[in-house]
Amino acid sequence: MLLLAALLLFQTPQASSAPAAPQEAASRPRPMPLPPVKKPAGQAAWSSTTEEAAATPANKAWLKKGHAVTLTGEVVDLSCYLQLGKKGEAHKACGAKCVANGEPAGLLTKGGKVYMLMAEQHHPRRDGQVSLAAEMASQMGQTITVSGMLVKNGGIPTIYMEAPAK
């Protein structure tokens, strides 16, 4: 440990020999950010668009409430599950139709906990570029494992997960 500290203390910065970038490169428009690459399970984090959307200190503090999780459970249509207790194979067709038409999807764990599932990427979600609807509708009633950022605000535990482009 001391050797590492001594090396860092006595290390001198090297001058960069790379030429400076031309000024015109700085004035080019920036390309639109792409949705993040899928991360391995347990490696979830807020996307750059969500970080950018956290414009105020209060927004940034709100994001800090979230943490990465990986959970396994049955995909349910929250509207029918919360209203009528519908789930499983018997509700697969109805649940898939509800989620495909805009009702929120959820994850029901073996322990009976229910989590709302939301697309994590803020700007693409807001602009209708990404959605979990088709993916969750096709897996309705099945047991899946999801990774994402868990937030519990207002009593609603929600997993924000990377969503595919529409």
Coordinates of C-alpha atoms in Angstrom, one line a residue:
M1 CA 0.0 0.0 0.0
L2 CA 2.8 2.4 0.9
L3 CA 4.6 1.5 -2.3
L4 CA 1.5 2.4 -4.3
A5 CA 1.2 5.7 -2.5
A6 CA 4.9 6.5 -3.1
L7 CA 4.6 5.7 -6.8
L8 CA 1.5 7.9 -7.2
L9 CA 3.2 10.7 -5.2
F10 CA 6.4 10.8 -7.3
Q11 CA 4.8 10.2 -10.6
T12 CA 5.1 13.2 -12.9
P13 CA 2.5 14.0 -15.5
Q14 CA 3.6 13.4 -19.1
A15 CA 3.1 16.1 -21.7
S16 CA 0.6 15.1 -24.4
S17 CA 2.1 14.9 -27.9
A18 CA -1.3 14.6 -29.6
P19 CA -2.2 17.7 -31.7
A20 CA -5.0 19.9 -30.6
A21 CA -8.4 19.2 -32.2
P22 CA -9.5 21.7 -34.8
Q23 CA -12.0 24.3 -33.6
E24 CA -14.6 23.3 -36.2
A25 CA -15.0 19.9 -34.6
A26 CA -16.3 21.6 -31.4
S27 CA -19.1 23.3 -33.4
R28 CA -20.5 20.2 -35.0
P29 CA -23.9 19.1 -33.7
R30 CA -23.8 16.2 -31.3
P31 CA -25.5 12.9 -32.5
M32 CA -28.6 11.7 -30.6
P33 CA -27.6 9.4 -27.8
L34 CA -28.5 5.7 -28.4
P35 CA -30.2 3.6 -25.7
P36 CA -27.6 1.9 -23.5
V37 CA -26.2 -1.5 -24.4
K38 CA -27.7 -4.3 -22.3
K39 CA -25.8 -4.8 -19.1
P40 CA -25.2 -8.1 -17.4
A41 CA -27.6 -9.0 -14.6
G42 CA -27.1 -7.0 -11.5
Q43 CA -25.3 -4.3 -13.5
A44 CA -28.3 -2.0 -13.9
A45 CA -27.8 1.8 -13.7
W46 CA -29.6 4.9 -14.7
S47 CA -29.2 5.7 -18.4
S48 CA -27.6 8.9 -19.6
T49 CA -31.0 10.2 -20.7
T50 CA -32.4 9.7 -17.2
E51 CA -29.4 11.3 -15.7
E52 CA -29.8 14.3 -18.1
A53 CA -33.5 14.5 -17.1
A54 CA -32.5 14.9 -13.5
A55 CA -32.1 18.7 -14.0
T56 CA -32.4 19.9 -10.4
P57 CA -30.7 18.9 -7.2
A58 CA -34.1 17.5 -6.0
N59 CA -34.3 15.3 -9.2
K60 CA -30.8 14.0 -8.6
A61 CA -31.6 13.2 -5.0
W62 CA -34.8 11.4 -6.1
L63 CA -32.7 9.2 -8.5
K64 CA -30.4 8.3 -5.6
K65 CA -33.3 6.5 -4.0
G66 CA -33.0 3.8 -6.7
H67 CA -30.7 0.8 -6.6
A68 CA -29.9 -2.1 -8.9
V69 CA -31.9 -5.3 -8.5
T70 CA -32.4 -8.6 -10.3
L71 CA -35.8 -10.3 -9.5
T72 CA -37.7 -13.3 -10.8
G73 CA -41.5 -13.5 -11.0
E74 CA -44.5 -13.9 -13.2
V75 CA -45.3 -11.2 -15.8
V76 CA -48.8 -9.8 -15.0
D77 CA -51.1 -7.2 -16.4
L78 CA -51.3 -4.8 -13.4
S79 CA -54.8 -3.5 -14.2
C80 CA -56.5 -6.9 -14.1
Y81 CA -54.2 -8.3 -11.4
L82 CA -54.8 -5.4 -9.0
Q83 CA -58.5 -5.1 -9.8
L84 CA -59.5 -8.8 -10.1
G85 CA -56.5 -10.9 -9.0
K86 CA -56.2 -12.3 -12.6
K87 CA -52.9 -14.0 -13.4
G88 CA -51.3 -17.1 -14.9
E89 CA -52.1 -19.2 -18.0
A90 CA -55.9 -18.6 -17.7
H91 CA -55.3 -14.8 -18.0
K92 CA -52.5 -14.9 -20.6
A93 CA -54.5 -13.7 -23.6
C94 CA -56.4 -11.0 -21.8
G95 CA -53.3 -9.8 -20.0
A96 CA -51.3 -9.7 -23.2
K97 CA -54.0 -7.6 -24.9
C98 CA -54.2 -5.2 -22.0
V99 CA -50.5 -4.6 -21.9
A100 CA -50.2 -4.3 -25.7
N101 CA -52.8 -1.6 -25.5
G102 CA -51.1 0.5 -22.9
E103 CA -51.9 -1.0 -19.5
P104 CA -48.9 -1.3 -17.2
A105 CA -47.1 -4.6 -16.9
G106 CA -45.9 -6.0 -13.5
L107 CA -43.8 -8.7 -11.9
L108 CA -45.4 -10.9 -9.3
T109 CA -42.8 -12.7 -7.2
K110 CA -43.3 -16.1 -5.5
G111 CA -43.4 -14.2 -2.2
G112 CA -46.5 -12.3 -3.5
K113 CA -44.7 -8.9 -4.0
V114 CA -45.8 -6.9 -7.0
Y115 CA -43.5 -4.6 -8.9
M116 CA -44.5 -2.2 -11.7
L117 CA -42.3 -2.6 -14.8
M118 CA -41.3 0.6 -16.6
A119 CA -38.9 1.5 -19.5
E120 CA -35.9 3.1 -17.9
Q121 CA -34.6 5.4 -20.7
H122 CA -36.2 8.7 -19.9
H123 CA -36.1 10.7 -23.2
P124 CA -36.8 7.7 -25.5
R125 CA -39.7 6.7 -23.2
R126 CA -41.1 10.2 -23.2
D127 CA -40.8 10.4 -27.0
G128 CA -42.4 7.0 -27.7
Q129 CA -39.2 5.5 -29.0
V130 CA -39.0 2.6 -26.6
S131 CA -41.6 0.4 -24.9
L132 CA -41.9 -2.7 -22.8
A133 CA -45.4 -3.4 -24.1
A134 CA -44.7 -5.9 -26.8
E135 CA -41.9 -7.6 -24.9
M136 CA -44.1 -8.0 -21.7
A137 CA -47.2 -8.9 -23.7
S138 CA -45.4 -11.8 -25.3
Q139 CA -44.2 -13.1 -21.9
M140 CA -47.5 -12.6 -20.1
G141 CA -48.1 -15.3 -17.5
Q142 CA -44.5 -16.6 -17.8
T143 CA -41.8 -16.6 -15.1
I144 CA -38.9 -14.3 -16.1
T145 CA -35.9 -12.7 -14.5
V146 CA -35.5 -8.9 -14.9
S147 CA -32.7 -6.5 -13.9
G148 CA -33.2 -2.8 -13.5
M149 CA -33.3 0.1 -11.1
L150 CA -35.7 -0.4 -8.2
V151 CA -37.5 2.7 -6.8
K152 CA -40.3 2.8 -4.3
N153 CA -41.9 6.2 -4.3
G154 CA -45.5 6.9 -3.2
G155 CA -45.8 3.2 -2.1
I156 CA -45.4 1.8 -5.6
P157 CA -42.3 -0.4 -6.0
T158 CA -41.2 0.1 -9.6
I159 CA -38.4 -1.6 -11.6
Y160 CA -37.1 0.7 -14.3
M161 CA -35.5 -1.6 -16.9
E162 CA -33.9 -1.2 -20.3
A163 CA -36.6 -1.3 -23.0
P164 CA -36.3 -2.3 -26.7
A165 CA -36.8 0.3 -29.4
K166 CA -40.3 0.3 -31.0

